[in-house]
mmCIF file of C-alpha atoms in Angstrom:
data_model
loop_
_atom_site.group_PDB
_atom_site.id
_atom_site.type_symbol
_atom_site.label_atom_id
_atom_site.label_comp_id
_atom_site.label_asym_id
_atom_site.label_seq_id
_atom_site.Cartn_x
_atom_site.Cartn_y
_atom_site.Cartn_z
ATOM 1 C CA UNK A 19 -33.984 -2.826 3.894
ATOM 2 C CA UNK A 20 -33.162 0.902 4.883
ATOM 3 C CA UNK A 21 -32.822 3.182 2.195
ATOM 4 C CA UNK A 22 -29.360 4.569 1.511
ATOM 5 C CA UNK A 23 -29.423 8.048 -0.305
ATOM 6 C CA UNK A 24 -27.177 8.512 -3.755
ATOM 7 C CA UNK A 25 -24.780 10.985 -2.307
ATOM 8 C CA UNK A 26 -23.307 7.641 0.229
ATOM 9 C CA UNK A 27 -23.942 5.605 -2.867
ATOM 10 C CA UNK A 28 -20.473 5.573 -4.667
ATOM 11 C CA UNK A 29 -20.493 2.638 -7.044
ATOM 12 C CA UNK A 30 -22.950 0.069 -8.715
ATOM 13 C CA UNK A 31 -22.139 -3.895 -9.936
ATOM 14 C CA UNK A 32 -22.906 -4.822 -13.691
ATOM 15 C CA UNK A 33 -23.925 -8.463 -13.430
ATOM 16 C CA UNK A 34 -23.582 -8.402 -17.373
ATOM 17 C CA UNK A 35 -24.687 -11.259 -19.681
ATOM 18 C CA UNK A 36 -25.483 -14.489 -18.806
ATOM 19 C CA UNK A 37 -22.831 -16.462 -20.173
ATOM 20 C CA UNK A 38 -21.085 -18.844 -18.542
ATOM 21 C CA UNK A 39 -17.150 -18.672 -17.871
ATOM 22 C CA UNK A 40 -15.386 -20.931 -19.984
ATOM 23 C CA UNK A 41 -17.474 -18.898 -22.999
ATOM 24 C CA UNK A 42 -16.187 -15.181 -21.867
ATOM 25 C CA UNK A 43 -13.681 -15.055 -24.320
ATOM 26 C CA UNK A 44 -15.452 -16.479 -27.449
ATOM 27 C CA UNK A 45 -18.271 -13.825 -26.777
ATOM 28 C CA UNK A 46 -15.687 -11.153 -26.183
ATOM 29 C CA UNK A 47 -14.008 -11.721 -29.487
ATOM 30 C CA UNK A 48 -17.462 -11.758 -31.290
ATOM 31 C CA UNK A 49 -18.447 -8.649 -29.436
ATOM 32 C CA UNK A 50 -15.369 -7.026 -29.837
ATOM 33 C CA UNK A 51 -15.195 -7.582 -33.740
ATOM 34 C CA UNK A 52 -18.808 -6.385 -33.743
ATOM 35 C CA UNK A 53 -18.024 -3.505 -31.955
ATOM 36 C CA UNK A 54 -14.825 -2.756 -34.458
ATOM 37 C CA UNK A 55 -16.925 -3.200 -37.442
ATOM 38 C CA UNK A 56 -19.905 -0.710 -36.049
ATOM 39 C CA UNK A 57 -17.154 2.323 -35.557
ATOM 40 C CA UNK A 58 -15.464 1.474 -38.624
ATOM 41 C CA UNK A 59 -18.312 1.296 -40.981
ATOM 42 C CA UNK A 60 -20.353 4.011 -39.457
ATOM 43 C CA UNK A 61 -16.886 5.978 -39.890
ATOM 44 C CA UNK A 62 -16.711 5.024 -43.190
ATOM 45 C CA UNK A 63 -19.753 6.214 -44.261
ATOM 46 C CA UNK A 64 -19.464 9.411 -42.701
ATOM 47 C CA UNK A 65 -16.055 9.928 -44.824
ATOM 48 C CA UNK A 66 -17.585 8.942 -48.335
ATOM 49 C CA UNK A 67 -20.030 11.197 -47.559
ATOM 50 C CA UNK A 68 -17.465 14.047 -46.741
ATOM 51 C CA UNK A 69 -15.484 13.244 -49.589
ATOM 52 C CA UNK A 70 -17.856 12.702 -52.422
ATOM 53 C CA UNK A 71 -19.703 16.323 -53.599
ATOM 54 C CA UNK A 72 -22.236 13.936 -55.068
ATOM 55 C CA UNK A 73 -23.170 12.598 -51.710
ATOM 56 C CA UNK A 74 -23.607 16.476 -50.260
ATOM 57 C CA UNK A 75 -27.509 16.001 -50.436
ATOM 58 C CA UNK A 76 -30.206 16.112 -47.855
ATOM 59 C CA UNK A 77 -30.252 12.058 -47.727
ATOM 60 C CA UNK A 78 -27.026 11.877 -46.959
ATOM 61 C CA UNK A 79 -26.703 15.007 -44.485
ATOM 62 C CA UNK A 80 -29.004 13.049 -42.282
ATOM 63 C CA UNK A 81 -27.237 9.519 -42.936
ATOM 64 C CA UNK A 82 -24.264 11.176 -41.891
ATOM 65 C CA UNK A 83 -25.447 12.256 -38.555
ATOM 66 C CA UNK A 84 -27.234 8.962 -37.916
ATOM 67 C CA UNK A 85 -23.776 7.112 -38.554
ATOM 68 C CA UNK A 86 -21.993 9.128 -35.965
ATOM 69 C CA UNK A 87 -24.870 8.507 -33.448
ATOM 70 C CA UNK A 88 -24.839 4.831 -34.059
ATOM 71 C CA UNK A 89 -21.184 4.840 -32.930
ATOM 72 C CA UNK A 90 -21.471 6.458 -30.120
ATOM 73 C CA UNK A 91 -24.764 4.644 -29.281
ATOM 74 C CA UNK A 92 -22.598 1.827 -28.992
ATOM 75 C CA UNK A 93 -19.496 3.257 -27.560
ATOM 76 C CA UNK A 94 -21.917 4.088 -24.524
ATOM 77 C CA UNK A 95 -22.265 0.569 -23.523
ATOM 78 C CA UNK A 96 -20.183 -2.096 -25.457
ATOM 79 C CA UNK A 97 -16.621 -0.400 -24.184
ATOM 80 C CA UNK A 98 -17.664 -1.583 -20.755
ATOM 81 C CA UNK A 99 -19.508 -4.210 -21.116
ATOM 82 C CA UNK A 100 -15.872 -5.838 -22.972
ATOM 83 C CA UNK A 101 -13.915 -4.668 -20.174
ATOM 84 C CA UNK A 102 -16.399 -6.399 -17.647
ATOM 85 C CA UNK A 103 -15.946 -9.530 -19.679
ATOM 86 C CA UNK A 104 -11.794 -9.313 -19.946
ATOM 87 C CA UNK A 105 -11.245 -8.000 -15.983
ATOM 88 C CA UNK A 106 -14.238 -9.592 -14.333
ATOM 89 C CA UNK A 107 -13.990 -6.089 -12.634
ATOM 90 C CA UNK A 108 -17.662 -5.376 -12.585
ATOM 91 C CA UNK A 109 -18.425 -2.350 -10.784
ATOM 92 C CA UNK A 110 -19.111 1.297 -12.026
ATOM 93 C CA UNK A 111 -18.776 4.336 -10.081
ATOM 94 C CA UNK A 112 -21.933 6.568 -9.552
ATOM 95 C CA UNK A 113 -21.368 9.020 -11.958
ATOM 96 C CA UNK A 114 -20.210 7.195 -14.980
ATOM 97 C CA UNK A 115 -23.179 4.982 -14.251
ATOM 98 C CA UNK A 116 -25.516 7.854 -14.480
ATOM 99 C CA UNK A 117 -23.651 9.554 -17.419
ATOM 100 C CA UNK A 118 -23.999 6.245 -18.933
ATOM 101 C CA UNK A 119 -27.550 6.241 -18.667
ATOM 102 C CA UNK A 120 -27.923 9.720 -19.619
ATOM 103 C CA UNK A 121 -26.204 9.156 -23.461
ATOM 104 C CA UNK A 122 -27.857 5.910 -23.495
ATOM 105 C CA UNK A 123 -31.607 7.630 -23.531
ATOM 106 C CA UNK A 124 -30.313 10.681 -25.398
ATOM 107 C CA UNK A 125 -28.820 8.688 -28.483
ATOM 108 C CA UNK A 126 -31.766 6.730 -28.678
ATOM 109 C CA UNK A 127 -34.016 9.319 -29.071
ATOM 110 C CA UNK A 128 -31.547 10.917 -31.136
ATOM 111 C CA UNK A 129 -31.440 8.230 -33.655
ATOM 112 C CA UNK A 130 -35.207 7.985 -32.966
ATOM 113 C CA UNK A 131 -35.776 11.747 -34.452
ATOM 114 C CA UNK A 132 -33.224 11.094 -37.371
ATOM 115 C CA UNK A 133 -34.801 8.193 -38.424
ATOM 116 C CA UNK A 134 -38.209 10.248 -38.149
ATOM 117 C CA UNK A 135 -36.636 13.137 -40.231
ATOM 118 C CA UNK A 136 -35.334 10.807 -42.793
ATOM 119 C CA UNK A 137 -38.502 9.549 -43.830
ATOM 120 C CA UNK A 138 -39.834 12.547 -44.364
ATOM 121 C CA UNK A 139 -37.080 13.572 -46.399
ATOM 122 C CA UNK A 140 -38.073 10.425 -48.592
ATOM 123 C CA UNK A 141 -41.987 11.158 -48.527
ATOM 124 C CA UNK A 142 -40.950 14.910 -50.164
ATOM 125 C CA UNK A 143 -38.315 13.173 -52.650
ATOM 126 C CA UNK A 144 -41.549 10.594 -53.999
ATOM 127 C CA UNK A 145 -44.707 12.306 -53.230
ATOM 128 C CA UNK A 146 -43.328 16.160 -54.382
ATOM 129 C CA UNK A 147 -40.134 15.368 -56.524
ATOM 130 C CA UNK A 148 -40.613 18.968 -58.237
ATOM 131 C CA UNK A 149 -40.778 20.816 -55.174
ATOM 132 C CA UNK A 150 -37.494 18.935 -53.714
ATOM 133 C CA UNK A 151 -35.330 21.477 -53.320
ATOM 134 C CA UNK A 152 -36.851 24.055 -52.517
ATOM 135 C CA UNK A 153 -38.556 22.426 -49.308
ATOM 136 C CA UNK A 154 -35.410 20.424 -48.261
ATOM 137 C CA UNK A 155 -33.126 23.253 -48.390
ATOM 138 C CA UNK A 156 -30.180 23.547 -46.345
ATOM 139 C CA UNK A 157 -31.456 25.956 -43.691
ATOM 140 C CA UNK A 158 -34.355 23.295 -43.107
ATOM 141 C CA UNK A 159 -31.804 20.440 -43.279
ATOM 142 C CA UNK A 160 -29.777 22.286 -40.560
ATOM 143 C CA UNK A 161 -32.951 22.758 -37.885
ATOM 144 C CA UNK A 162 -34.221 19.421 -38.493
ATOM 145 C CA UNK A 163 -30.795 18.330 -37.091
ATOM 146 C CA UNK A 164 -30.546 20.745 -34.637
ATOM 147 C CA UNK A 165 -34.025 19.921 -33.338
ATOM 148 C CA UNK A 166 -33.172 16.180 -33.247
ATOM 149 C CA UNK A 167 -30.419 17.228 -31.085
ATOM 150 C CA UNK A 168 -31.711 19.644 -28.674
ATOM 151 C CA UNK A 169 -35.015 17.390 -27.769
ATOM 152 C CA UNK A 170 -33.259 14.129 -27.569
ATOM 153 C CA UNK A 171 -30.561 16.188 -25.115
ATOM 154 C CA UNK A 172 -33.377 17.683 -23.475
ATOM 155 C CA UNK A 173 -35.454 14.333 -23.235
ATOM 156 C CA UNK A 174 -32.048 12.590 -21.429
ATOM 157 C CA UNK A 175 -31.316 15.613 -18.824
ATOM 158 C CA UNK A 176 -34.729 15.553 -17.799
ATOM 159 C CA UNK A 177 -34.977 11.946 -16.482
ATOM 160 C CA UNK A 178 -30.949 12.431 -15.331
ATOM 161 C CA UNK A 179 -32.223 14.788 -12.992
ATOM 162 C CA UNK A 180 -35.547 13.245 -11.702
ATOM 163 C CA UNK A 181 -33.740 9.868 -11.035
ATOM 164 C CA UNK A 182 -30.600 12.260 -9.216
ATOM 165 C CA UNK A 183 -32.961 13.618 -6.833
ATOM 166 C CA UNK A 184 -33.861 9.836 -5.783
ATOM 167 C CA UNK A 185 -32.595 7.591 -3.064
ATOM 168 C CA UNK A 186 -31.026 4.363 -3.558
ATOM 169 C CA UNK A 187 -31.634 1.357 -1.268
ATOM 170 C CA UNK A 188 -28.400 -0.708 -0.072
ATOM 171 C CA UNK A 189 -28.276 -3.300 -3.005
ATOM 172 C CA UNK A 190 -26.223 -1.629 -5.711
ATOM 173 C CA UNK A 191 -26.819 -4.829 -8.009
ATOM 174 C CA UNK A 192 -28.125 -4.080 -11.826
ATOM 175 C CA UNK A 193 -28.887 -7.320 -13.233
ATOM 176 C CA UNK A 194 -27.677 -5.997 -16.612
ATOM 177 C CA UNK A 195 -24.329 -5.178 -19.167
ATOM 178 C CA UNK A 196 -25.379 -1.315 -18.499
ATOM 179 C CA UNK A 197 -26.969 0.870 -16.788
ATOM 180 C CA UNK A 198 -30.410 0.881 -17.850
ATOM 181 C CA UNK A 199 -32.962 3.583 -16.436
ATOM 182 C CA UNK A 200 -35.855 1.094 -15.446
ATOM 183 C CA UNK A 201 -33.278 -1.345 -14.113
ATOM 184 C CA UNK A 202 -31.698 1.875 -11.921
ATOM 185 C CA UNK A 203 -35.679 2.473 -11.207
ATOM 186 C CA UNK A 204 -35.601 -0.986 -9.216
ATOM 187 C CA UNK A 205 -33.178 -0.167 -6.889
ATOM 188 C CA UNK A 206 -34.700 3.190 -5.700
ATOM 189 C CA UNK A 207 -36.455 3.559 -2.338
ATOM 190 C CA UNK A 208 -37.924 6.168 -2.151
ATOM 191 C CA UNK A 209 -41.277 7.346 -4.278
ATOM 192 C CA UNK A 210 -40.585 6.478 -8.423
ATOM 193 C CA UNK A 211 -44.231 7.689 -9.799
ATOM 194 C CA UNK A 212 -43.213 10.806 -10.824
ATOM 195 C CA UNK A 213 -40.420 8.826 -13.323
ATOM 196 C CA UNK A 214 -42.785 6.624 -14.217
ATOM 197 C CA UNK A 215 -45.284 9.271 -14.704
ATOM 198 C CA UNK A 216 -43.066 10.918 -16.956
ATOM 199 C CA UNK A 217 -41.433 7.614 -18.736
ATOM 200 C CA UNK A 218 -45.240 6.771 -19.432
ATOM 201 C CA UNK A 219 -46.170 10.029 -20.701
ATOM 202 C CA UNK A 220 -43.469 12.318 -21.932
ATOM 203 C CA UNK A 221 -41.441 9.480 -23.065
ATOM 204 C CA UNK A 222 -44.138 7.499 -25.132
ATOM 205 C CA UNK A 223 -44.818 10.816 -26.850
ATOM 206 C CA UNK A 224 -40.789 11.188 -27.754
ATOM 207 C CA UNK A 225 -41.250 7.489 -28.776
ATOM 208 C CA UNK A 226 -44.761 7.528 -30.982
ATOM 209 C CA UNK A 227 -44.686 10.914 -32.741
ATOM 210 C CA UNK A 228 -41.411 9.954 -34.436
ATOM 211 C CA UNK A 229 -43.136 6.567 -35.233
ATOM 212 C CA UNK A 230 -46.193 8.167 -36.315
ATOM 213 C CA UNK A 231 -44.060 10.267 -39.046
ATOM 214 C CA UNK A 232 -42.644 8.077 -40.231
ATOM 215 C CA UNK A 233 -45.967 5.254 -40.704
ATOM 216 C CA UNK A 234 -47.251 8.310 -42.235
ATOM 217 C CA UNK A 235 -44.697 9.248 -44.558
ATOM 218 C CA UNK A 236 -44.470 5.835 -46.059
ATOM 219 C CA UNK A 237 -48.289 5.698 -46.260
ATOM 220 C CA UNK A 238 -47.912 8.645 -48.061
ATOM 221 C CA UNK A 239 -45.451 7.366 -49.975
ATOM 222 C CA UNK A 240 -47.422 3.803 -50.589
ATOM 223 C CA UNK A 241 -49.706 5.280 -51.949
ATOM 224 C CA UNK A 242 -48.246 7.903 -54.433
ATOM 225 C CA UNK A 243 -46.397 4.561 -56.033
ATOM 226 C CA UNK A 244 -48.994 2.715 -56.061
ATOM 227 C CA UNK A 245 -51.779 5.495 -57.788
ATOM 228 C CA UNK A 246 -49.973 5.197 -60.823
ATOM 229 C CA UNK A 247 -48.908 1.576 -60.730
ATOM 230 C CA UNK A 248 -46.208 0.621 -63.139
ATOM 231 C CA UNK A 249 -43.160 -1.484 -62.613
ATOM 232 C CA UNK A 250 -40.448 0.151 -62.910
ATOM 233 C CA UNK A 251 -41.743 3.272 -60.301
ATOM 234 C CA UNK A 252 -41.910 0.480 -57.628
ATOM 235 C CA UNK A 253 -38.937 -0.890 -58.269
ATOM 236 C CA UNK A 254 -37.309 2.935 -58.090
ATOM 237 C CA UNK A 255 -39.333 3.193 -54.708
ATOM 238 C CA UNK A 256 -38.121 0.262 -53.072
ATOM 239 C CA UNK A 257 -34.641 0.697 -54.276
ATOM 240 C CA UNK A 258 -34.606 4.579 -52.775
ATOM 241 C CA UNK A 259 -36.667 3.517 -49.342
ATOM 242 C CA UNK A 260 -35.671 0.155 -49.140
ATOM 243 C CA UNK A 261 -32.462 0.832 -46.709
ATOM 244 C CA UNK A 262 -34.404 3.172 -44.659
ATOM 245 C CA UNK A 263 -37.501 0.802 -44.107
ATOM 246 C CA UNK A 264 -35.174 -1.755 -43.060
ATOM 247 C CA UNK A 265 -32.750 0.129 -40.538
ATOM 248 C CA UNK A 266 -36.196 0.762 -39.455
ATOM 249 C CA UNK A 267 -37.928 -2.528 -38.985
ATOM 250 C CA UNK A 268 -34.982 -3.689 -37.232
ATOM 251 C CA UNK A 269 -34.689 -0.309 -34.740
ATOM 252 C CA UNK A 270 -38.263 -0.720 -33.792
ATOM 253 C CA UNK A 271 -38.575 -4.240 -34.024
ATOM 254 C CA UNK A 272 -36.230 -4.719 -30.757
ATOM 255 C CA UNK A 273 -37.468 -1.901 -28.999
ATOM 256 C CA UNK A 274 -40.767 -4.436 -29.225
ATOM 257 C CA UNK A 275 -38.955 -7.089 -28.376
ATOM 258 C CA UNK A 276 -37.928 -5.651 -24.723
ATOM 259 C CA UNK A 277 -41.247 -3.336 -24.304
ATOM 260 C CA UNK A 278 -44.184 -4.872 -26.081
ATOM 261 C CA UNK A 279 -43.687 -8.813 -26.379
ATOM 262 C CA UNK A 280 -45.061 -10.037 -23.420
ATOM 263 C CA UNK A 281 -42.777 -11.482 -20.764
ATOM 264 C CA UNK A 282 -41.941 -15.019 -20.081
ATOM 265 C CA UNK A 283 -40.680 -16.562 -16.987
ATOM 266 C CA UNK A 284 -37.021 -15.827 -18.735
ATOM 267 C CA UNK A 285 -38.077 -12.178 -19.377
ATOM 268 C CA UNK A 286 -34.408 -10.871 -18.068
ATOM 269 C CA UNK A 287 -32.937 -12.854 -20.138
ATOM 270 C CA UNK A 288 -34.740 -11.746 -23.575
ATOM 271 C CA UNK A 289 -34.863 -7.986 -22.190
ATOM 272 C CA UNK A 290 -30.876 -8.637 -22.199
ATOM 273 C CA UNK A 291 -30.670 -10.627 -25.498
ATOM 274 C CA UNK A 292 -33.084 -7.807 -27.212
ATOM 275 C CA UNK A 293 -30.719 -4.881 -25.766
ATOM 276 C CA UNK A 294 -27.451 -6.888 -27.046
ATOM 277 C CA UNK A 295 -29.314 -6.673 -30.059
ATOM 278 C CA UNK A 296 -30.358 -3.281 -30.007
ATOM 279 C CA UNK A 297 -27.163 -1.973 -28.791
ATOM 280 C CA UNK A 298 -24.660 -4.192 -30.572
ATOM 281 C CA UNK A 299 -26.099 -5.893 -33.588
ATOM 282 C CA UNK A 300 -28.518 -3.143 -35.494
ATOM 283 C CA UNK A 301 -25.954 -0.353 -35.162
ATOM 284 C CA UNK A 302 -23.051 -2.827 -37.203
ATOM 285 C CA UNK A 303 -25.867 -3.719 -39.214
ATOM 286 C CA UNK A 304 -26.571 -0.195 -40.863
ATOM 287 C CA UNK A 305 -22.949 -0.065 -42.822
ATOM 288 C CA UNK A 306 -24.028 -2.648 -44.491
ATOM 289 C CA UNK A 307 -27.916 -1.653 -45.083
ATOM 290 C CA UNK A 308 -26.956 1.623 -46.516
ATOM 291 C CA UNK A 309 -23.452 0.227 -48.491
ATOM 292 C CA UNK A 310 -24.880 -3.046 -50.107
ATOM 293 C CA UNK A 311 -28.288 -1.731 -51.096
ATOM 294 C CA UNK A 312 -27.105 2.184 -52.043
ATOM 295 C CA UNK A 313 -25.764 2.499 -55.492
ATOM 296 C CA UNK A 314 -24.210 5.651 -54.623
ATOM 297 C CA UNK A 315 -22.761 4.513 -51.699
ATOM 298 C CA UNK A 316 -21.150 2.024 -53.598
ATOM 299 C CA UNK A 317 -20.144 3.730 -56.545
ATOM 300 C CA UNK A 318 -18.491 6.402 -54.120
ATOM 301 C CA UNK A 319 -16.536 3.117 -52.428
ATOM 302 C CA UNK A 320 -15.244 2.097 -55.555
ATOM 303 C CA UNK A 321 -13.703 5.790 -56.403
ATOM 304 C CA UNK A 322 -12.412 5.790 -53.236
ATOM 305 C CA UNK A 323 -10.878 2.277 -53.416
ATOM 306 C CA UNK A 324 -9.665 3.365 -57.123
ATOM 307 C CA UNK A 325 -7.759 6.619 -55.571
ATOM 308 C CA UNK A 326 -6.303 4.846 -53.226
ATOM 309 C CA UNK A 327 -5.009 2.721 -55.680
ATOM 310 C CA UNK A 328 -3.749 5.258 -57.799
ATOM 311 C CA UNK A 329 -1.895 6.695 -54.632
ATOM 312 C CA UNK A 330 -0.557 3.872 -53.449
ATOM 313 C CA UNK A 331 1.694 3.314 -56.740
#
């Protein structure tokens, strides 16, 4: 097959899931409501935390930021992948496929890094409650962000531009809902070990040091609760990490689920299952997390619901 370079390389086919036809439109009304219910939550928490002075805490600074990147975390992909699955129109042109990839790696690093920073933010909450304000002050708060930004923008533009300066062979075929960098990978024809050179190395580091701070903070915090065991400061710990450990178990736990679980004969077919799940189901999941196990998310709803009460009369 001769190569055929990216510049004469004007559009690419999303193959999408594997569902069969006369199922399209149950799974686009599931995935649709799905979709609704990640922007609308995620949106919702970022407004009771605007609105509510009580909720103007580090905690909640970073939940707020890890809201907005879980809707547009899904708003990279699940737009398209409903519009494949209305029109049958399955192509993408060149550019929005590789802008597509690009926001795909940067808001998973980005929520990656948040999820990193937010754990730390706990450790310093139970392990040095006296000391809380003073190290999470606002100017910290602010670079933590703004770090979590700039890397997981940098991390993205740099494998943009190594896959740009790539060739593409003549099939233009991803056997997937989006464009996905390792599936892009597959298609290239000319030399890929510098990407994977750099998806091995600098890309396992942007994967494990966030991991690493965060095993570490709850370590940390483990064993601070448990030093001075009594009842009632677990309970206090669970109910203030609880939410976090569990938007994290579920993050991580499909990212292993497509990377680490070894692959079957159907291996395309969990890779895609695992992303739907990454992509679509843990994002709409997080409203929920950080709503039905929060008591100050929910005692913020309920004012909320109450004023709109009173204005509505």
């Amino acid at each position: 097959m001769r190569p055929k370079n990216q510049s004469s390389m004007s559009e690419f086919l999303l193959l999408g899931l594997p569902i069969r036809p006369e199922q399209q439109g149950m799974f686009f009304a599931l995935f649709l409501g799905m979709y609704l219910t990640t922007v609308l939550g995620n949106l919702l928490i970022i407004l009771l935390i605007r609105l509510d002075s009580r909720l103007h805490t580090p905690m909640y600074f970073f939940l707020s930021h890890l809201a907005f990147s879980d809707i547009s975390f899904s708003s990279v992909t699940v737009p398209k992948m409903l519009m494949n699955m209305q029109t049958q129109h399955l192509s993408i042109p060149y550019v929005a496929c590789i802008s597509q990839m690009y926001f795909f790696i940067f808001f998973v690093c980005l929520d990656n890094f948040l999820l990193a920073v937010m754990a730390y933010d706990r450790y310093v909450a139970i392990c040095q409650p006296l000391h809380y304000t003073t190290v999470m002050r606002e100017e910290l708060c602010i670079l933590l962000v703004a770090g979590s930004w700039f890397f997981s923008c940098a991390h993205a533009l740099l494998h943009t531009l190594l896959l740009s300066r790539l060739s593409f062979c003549a099939d233009n075929t991803i056997p997937h809902f989006f464009c996905d960098l390792t599936a892009l990978l597959k298609l290239i024809c000319s030399d890929t070990s510098l990407n994977e050179l750099v998806i091995f190395t600098e890309g396992g580091v942007f994967a494990f040091l966030p991991l690493c701070a965060i095993l570490g903070s709850y370590i940390r915090i483990g064993a601070t609760i448990l030093g001075v065991p009594s009842i009632k400061r677990i309970c206090k710990g669970l109910s203030t990490c609880g939410s976090h450990l569990l938007v994290v178990f579920l993050y991580y736990g499909t990212l292993a689920m497509i990377y680490f679980i070894p692959s079957s004969n159907n291996s395309k077919v969990k890779d895609i299952i695992a992303s739907v799940i990454y992509t679509v189901v843990t994002p709409m999941l997080n409203p929920f997390i950080y709503s039905l196990r929060n008591r100050d998310m929910k005692l913020a709803l309920g004012i909320l619901y109450r004023r709109k009460i009173i204005f509505s009369k």
